[in-house]
Amino acid sequence: MAVSVDVENAGPRAGDEIVQVYVSDVVTSATWVNKALKGFARVLLAPGEKKTVEVALPWEAFQILDAEGRRVVEPGDFEILVGPSSRDRDLLKATLRAE
């Protein structure tokens, strides 16, 4: 799957942004981090330029190690968090359900 987000340079100078994609497992049977960085993309933008950035997010990004040490994707809800940093206030959120 892929995550896409629009990024705009509202400033007067060219710049670049790092779009970061985090995954958070809402309910899990194992201990897991609150949010894990699973992808990123760097985008160069001219002043006033807007681009859609796409970051690949393979199913492996949703895996955890279960009690037997196997890599599994558990059914349930995951939050996809996208932004320029890991700070909650900087992140756009969407929910994905794995069946």
CSV table of N, CA and C in Angstrom, one decimal:
chain,number,residue,atom,x,y,z
A,1,MET,N,0.8,-1.2,0.0
A,1,MET,CA,0.0,0.0,0.0
A,1,MET,C,0.9,1.2,0.0
A,2,ALA,N,0.3,2.4,-0.3
A,2,ALA,CA,1.0,3.6,-0.3
A,2,ALA,C,0.2,4.7,0.5
A,3,VAL,N,0.9,5.6,1.1
A,3,VAL,CA,0.3,6.7,1.8
A,3,VAL,C,0.7,8.0,1.0
A,4,SER,N,-0.3,8.8,0.8
A,4,SER,CA,0.0,10.1,0.1
A,4,SER,C,-0.5,11.3,0.8
A,5,VAL,N,0.3,12.4,0.7
A,5,VAL,CA,-0.1,13.6,1.4
A,5,VAL,C,0.4,14.8,0.6
A,6,ASP,N,-0.4,15.8,0.6
A,6,ASP,CA,0.0,17.1,-0.1
A,6,ASP,C,0.9,17.9,0.8
A,7,VAL,N,2.0,18.4,0.3
A,7,VAL,CA,3.0,19.2,1.0
A,7,VAL,C,3.1,20.5,0.2
A,8,GLU,N,3.1,21.7,0.9
A,8,GLU,CA,3.2,23.0,0.3
A,8,GLU,C,4.2,23.8,1.0
A,9,ASN,N,5.0,24.5,0.2
A,9,ASN,CA,6.0,25.5,0.7
A,9,ASN,C,5.3,26.8,0.7
A,10,ALA,N,5.0,27.3,1.9
A,10,ALA,CA,4.3,28.6,2.1
A,10,ALA,C,5.3,29.7,2.2
A,11,GLY,N,6.6,29.4,2.2
A,11,GLY,CA,7.6,30.4,2.5
A,11,GLY,C,8.1,31.1,1.2
A,12,PRO,N,9.0,32.1,1.4
A,12,PRO,CA,9.5,32.8,0.2
A,12,PRO,C,10.7,32.2,-0.4
A,13,ARG,N,11.3,31.1,0.2
A,13,ARG,CA,12.5,30.5,-0.4
A,13,ARG,C,12.3,29.0,-0.6
A,14,ALA,N,13.1,28.5,-1.6
A,14,ALA,CA,13.0,27.1,-1.8
A,14,ALA,C,13.5,26.3,-0.6
A,15,GLY,N,13.0,25.1,-0.4
A,15,GLY,CA,13.3,24.3,0.7
A,15,GLY,C,13.0,22.9,0.5
A,16,ASP,N,13.3,22.1,1.5
A,16,ASP,CA,13.0,20.7,1.4
A,16,ASP,C,12.3,20.2,2.7
A,17,GLU,N,11.5,19.2,2.6
A,17,GLU,CA,10.8,18.7,3.7
A,17,GLU,C,10.9,17.2,3.7
A,18,ILE,N,11.0,16.6,4.9
A,18,ILE,CA,11.0,15.2,5.1
A,18,ILE,C,9.7,14.8,5.6
A,19,VAL,N,8.9,14.0,4.8
A,19,VAL,CA,7.6,13.5,5.1
A,19,VAL,C,7.9,12.2,5.8
A,20,GLN,N,7.4,12.1,7.1
A,20,GLN,CA,7.6,10.9,7.9
A,20,GLN,C,6.3,10.1,8.1
A,21,VAL,N,6.3,8.8,7.9
A,21,VAL,CA,5.2,8.0,8.1
A,21,VAL,C,5.4,7.0,9.3
A,22,TYR,N,4.5,7.1,10.2
A,22,TYR,CA,4.5,6.3,11.4
A,22,TYR,C,3.3,5.4,11.5
A,23,VAL,N,3.5,4.2,12.1
A,23,VAL,CA,2.4,3.3,12.3
A,23,VAL,C,2.2,3.0,13.8
A,24,SER,N,1.0,3.0,14.3
A,24,SER,CA,0.7,2.7,15.6
A,24,SER,C,-0.4,1.7,15.7
A,25,ASP,N,-0.2,0.6,16.4
A,25,ASP,CA,-1.1,-0.5,16.5
A,25,ASP,C,-2.0,-0.1,17.7
A,26,VAL,N,-3.3,0.1,17.4
A,26,VAL,CA,-4.3,0.6,18.4
A,26,VAL,C,-4.4,-0.4,19.6
A,27,VAL,N,-4.6,-1.7,19.2
A,27,VAL,CA,-4.8,-2.8,20.2
A,27,VAL,C,-3.9,-3.9,19.8
A,28,THR,N,-3.0,-4.4,20.6
A,28,THR,CA,-2.1,-5.5,20.2
A,28,THR,C,-1.9,-6.4,21.4
A,29,SER,N,-1.6,-7.7,21.1
A,29,SER,CA,-1.4,-8.7,22.1
A,29,SER,C,0.0,-8.7,22.6
A,30,ALA,N,0.9,-7.9,22.0
A,30,ALA,CA,2.3,-7.8,22.5
A,30,ALA,C,2.7,-6.4,22.8
A,31,THR,N,3.8,-6.2,23.5
A,31,THR,CA,4.3,-4.9,23.8
A,31,THR,C,4.8,-4.3,22.5
A,32,TRP,N,4.4,-3.1,22.2
A,32,TRP,CA,4.8,-2.5,20.9
A,32,TRP,C,5.0,-1.0,21.2
A,33,VAL,N,5.8,-0.3,20.5
A,33,VAL,CA,6.0,1.1,20.7
A,33,VAL,C,4.8,1.9,20.3
A,34,ASN,N,4.7,3.1,20.9
A,34,ASN,CA,3.5,3.9,20.7
A,34,ASN,C,3.3,4.2,19.2
A,35,LYS,N,4.4,4.6,18.5
A,35,LYS,CA,4.4,4.8,17.1
A,35,LYS,C,5.8,4.5,16.6
A,36,ALA,N,5.8,3.8,15.4
A,36,ALA,CA,7.1,3.4,14.8
A,36,ALA,C,7.3,4.0,13.5
A,37,LEU,N,8.4,4.6,13.2
A,37,LEU,CA,8.7,5.2,11.9
A,37,LEU,C,8.8,4.0,10.9
A,38,LYS,N,8.0,4.0,9.8
A,38,LYS,CA,8.0,3.0,8.9
A,38,LYS,C,8.3,3.4,7.5
A,39,GLY,N,8.4,4.7,7.2
A,39,GLY,CA,8.8,5.2,5.9
A,39,GLY,C,9.0,6.7,5.9
A,40,PHE,N,9.6,7.2,4.9
A,40,PHE,CA,9.8,8.6,4.8
A,40,PHE,C,10.2,9.0,3.3
A,41,ALA,N,10.0,10.3,3.0
A,41,ALA,CA,10.4,10.7,1.7
A,41,ALA,C,10.8,12.2,1.8
A,42,ARG,N,11.8,12.5,1.0
A,42,ARG,CA,12.3,13.9,1.0
A,42,ARG,C,11.8,14.6,-0.2
A,43,VAL,N,11.2,15.8,-0.1
A,43,VAL,CA,10.7,16.5,-1.2
A,43,VAL,C,11.2,17.9,-1.3
A,44,LEU,N,11.7,18.3,-2.5
A,44,LEU,CA,12.2,19.7,-2.7
A,44,LEU,C,11.1,20.5,-3.2
A,45,LEU,N,10.9,21.7,-2.7
A,45,LEU,CA,9.8,22.6,-3.1
A,45,LEU,C,10.3,24.0,-3.3
A,46,ALA,N,9.8,24.6,-4.5
A,46,ALA,CA,10.1,26.0,-4.8
A,46,ALA,C,9.1,26.8,-3.9
A,47,PRO,N,9.4,28.1,-3.8
A,47,PRO,CA,8.4,29.0,-3.1
A,47,PRO,C,7.0,28.9,-3.6
A,48,GLY,N,6.0,28.6,-2.8
A,48,GLY,CA,4.6,28.5,-3.2
A,48,GLY,C,4.3,27.2,-3.9
A,49,GLU,N,5.2,26.3,-4.1
A,49,GLU,CA,5.0,25.0,-4.8
A,49,GLU,C,4.3,24.0,-3.9
A,50,LYS,N,3.4,23.2,-4.5
A,50,LYS,CA,2.7,22.2,-3.7
A,50,LYS,C,2.9,20.9,-4.5
A,51,LYS,N,3.2,19.8,-3.8
A,51,LYS,CA,3.4,18.5,-4.4
A,51,LYS,C,2.6,17.4,-3.6
A,52,THR,N,2.2,16.4,-4.2
A,52,THR,CA,1.7,15.2,-3.6
A,52,THR,C,2.8,14.3,-3.4
A,53,VAL,N,3.1,13.8,-2.2
A,53,VAL,CA,4.2,12.9,-1.9
A,53,VAL,C,3.6,11.6,-1.5
A,54,GLU,N,4.2,10.5,-2.1
A,54,GLU,CA,3.7,9.2,-1.9
A,54,GLU,C,4.8,8.4,-1.2
A,55,VAL,N,4.5,7.7,-0.2
A,55,VAL,CA,5.4,6.8,0.6
A,55,VAL,C,4.9,5.4,0.6
A,56,ALA,N,5.7,4.4,0.1
A,56,ALA,CA,5.3,3.0,0.1
A,56,ALA,C,5.2,2.5,1.6
A,57,LEU,N,4.2,1.8,1.9
A,57,LEU,CA,4.1,1.2,3.2
A,57,LEU,C,3.7,-0.3,3.1
A,58,PRO,N,4.7,-1.1,3.0
A,58,PRO,CA,4.4,-2.6,2.8
A,58,PRO,C,3.8,-3.2,4.1
A,59,TRP,N,3.1,-4.3,3.9
A,59,TRP,CA,2.4,-5.0,5.0
A,59,TRP,C,3.4,-5.3,6.1
A,60,GLU,N,4.7,-5.5,5.8
A,60,GLU,CA,5.7,-5.8,6.9
A,60,GLU,C,5.7,-4.6,7.9
A,61,ALA,N,5.3,-3.5,7.5
A,61,ALA,CA,5.3,-2.3,8.4
A,61,ALA,C,4.3,-2.5,9.6
A,62,PHE,N,3.4,-3.5,9.4
A,62,PHE,CA,2.3,-3.7,10.4
A,62,PHE,C,2.6,-4.9,11.3
A,63,GLN,N,3.7,-5.6,11.1
A,63,GLN,CA,4.1,-6.8,11.8
A,63,GLN,C,4.5,-6.6,13.2
A,64,ILE,N,4.2,-7.5,14.0
A,64,ILE,CA,4.8,-7.5,15.4
A,64,ILE,C,5.3,-8.9,15.6
A,65,LEU,N,6.1,-9.1,16.7
A,65,LEU,CA,6.6,-10.4,17.1
A,65,LEU,C,5.6,-10.9,18.1
A,66,ASP,N,4.9,-12.1,17.8
A,66,ASP,CA,4.0,-12.6,18.8
A,66,ASP,C,4.7,-13.4,19.9
A,67,ALA,N,4.0,-14.0,20.9
A,67,ALA,CA,4.6,-14.6,22.0
A,67,ALA,C,5.5,-15.8,21.6
A,68,GLU,N,5.3,-16.4,20.4
A,68,GLU,CA,6.1,-17.5,20.0
A,68,GLU,C,7.3,-17.0,19.1
A,69,GLY,N,7.4,-15.7,19.0
A,69,GLY,CA,8.6,-15.1,18.2
A,69,GLY,C,8.3,-15.1,16.7
A,70,ARG,N,7.1,-15.3,16.3
A,70,ARG,CA,6.7,-15.2,14.9
A,70,ARG,C,6.3,-13.8,14.5
A,71,ARG,N,6.7,-13.4,13.3
A,71,ARG,CA,6.2,-12.1,12.7
A,71,ARG,C,4.8,-12.3,12.2
A,72,VAL,N,3.9,-11.5,12.7
A,72,VAL,CA,2.5,-11.6,12.3
A,72,VAL,C,1.9,-10.2,12.2
A,73,VAL,N,0.9,-10.1,11.4
A,73,VAL,CA,0.0,-8.9,11.4
A,73,VAL,C,-1.3,-9.3,12.0
A,74,GLU,N,-1.6,-8.7,13.2
A,74,GLU,CA,-2.8,-9.1,13.9
A,74,GLU,C,-4.0,-8.3,13.3
A,75,PRO,N,-5.1,-8.9,13.3
A,75,PRO,CA,-6.3,-8.2,12.9
A,75,PRO,C,-6.6,-7.0,13.8
A,76,GLY,N,-7.1,-6.0,13.3
A,76,GLY,CA,-7.5,-4.8,14.2
A,76,GLY,C,-7.2,-3.5,13.5
A,77,ASP,N,-7.3,-2.4,14.3
A,77,ASP,CA,-7.1,-1.1,13.8
A,77,ASP,C,-5.6,-0.6,14.0
A,78,PHE,N,-5.1,0.1,13.0
A,78,PHE,CA,-3.8,0.7,13.0
A,78,PHE,C,-4.0,2.2,12.7
A,79,GLU,N,-3.3,3.0,13.4
A,79,GLU,CA,-3.3,4.4,13.0
A,79,GLU,C,-2.1,4.7,12.1
A,80,ILE,N,-2.3,5.4,11.0
A,80,ILE,CA,-1.3,5.8,10.1
A,80,ILE,C,-1.1,7.3,10.4
A,81,LEU,N,0.1,7.7,10.7
A,81,LEU,CA,0.5,9.1,11.1
A,81,LEU,C,1.5,9.6,10.2
A,82,VAL,N,1.2,10.8,9.6
A,82,VAL,CA,2.1,11.4,8.6
A,82,VAL,C,2.3,12.9,9.0
A,83,GLY,N,3.6,13.2,8.9
A,83,GLY,CA,4.0,14.6,9.2
A,83,GLY,C,5.4,14.9,9.1
A,84,PRO,N,5.9,16.1,9.5
A,84,PRO,CA,7.3,16.5,9.4
A,84,PRO,C,8.1,16.1,10.6
A,85,SER,N,7.4,15.6,11.6
A,85,SER,CA,8.1,15.1,12.8
A,85,SER,C,7.2,14.1,13.6
A,86,SER,N,7.7,13.6,14.7
A,86,SER,CA,7.0,12.6,15.4
A,86,SER,C,6.0,13.2,16.5
A,87,ARG,N,6.1,14.6,16.6
A,87,ARG,CA,5.2,15.2,17.6
A,87,ARG,C,3.8,15.1,17.2
A,88,ASP,N,2.9,14.7,18.1
A,88,ASP,CA,1.5,14.4,17.9
A,88,ASP,C,0.9,15.6,17.2
A,89,ARG,N,1.2,16.8,17.6
A,89,ARG,CA,0.5,18.0,17.1
A,89,ARG,C,0.9,18.2,15.6
A,90,ASP,N,2.0,17.6,15.1
A,90,ASP,CA,2.4,17.8,13.7
A,90,ASP,C,1.9,16.7,12.8
A,91,LEU,N,1.1,15.7,13.3
A,91,LEU,CA,0.8,14.6,12.5
A,91,LEU,C,-0.7,14.6,12.0
A,92,LEU,N,-0.9,14.2,10.8
A,92,LEU,CA,-2.2,13.9,10.3
A,92,LEU,C,-2.4,12.4,10.6
A,93,LYS,N,-3.7,12.0,10.9
A,93,LYS,CA,-4.0,10.6,11.3
A,93,LYS,C,-5.1,10.1,10.5
A,94,ALA,N,-4.9,8.8,10.2
A,94,ALA,CA,-5.9,8.0,9.5
A,94,ALA,C,-5.9,6.6,10.1
A,95,THR,N,-7.1,5.9,10.1
A,95,THR,CA,-7.1,4.6,10.6
A,95,THR,C,-7.3,3.6,9.5
A,96,LEU,N,-6.6,2.5,9.7
A,96,LEU,CA,-6.6,1.3,8.7
A,96,LEU,C,-7.0,0.1,9.5
A,97,ARG,N,-7.9,-0.7,9.0
A,97,ARG,CA,-8.3,-1.9,9.7
A,97,ARG,C,-7.7,-3.1,8.9
A,98,ALA,N,-7.0,-4.0,9.6
A,98,ALA,CA,-6.5,-5.2,9.1
A,98,ALA,C,-7.5,-6.3,9.5
A,99,GLU,N,-7.9,-7.1,8.5
A,99,GLU,CA,-8.9,-8.2,8.8
A,99,GLU,C,-8.1,-9.5,8.9
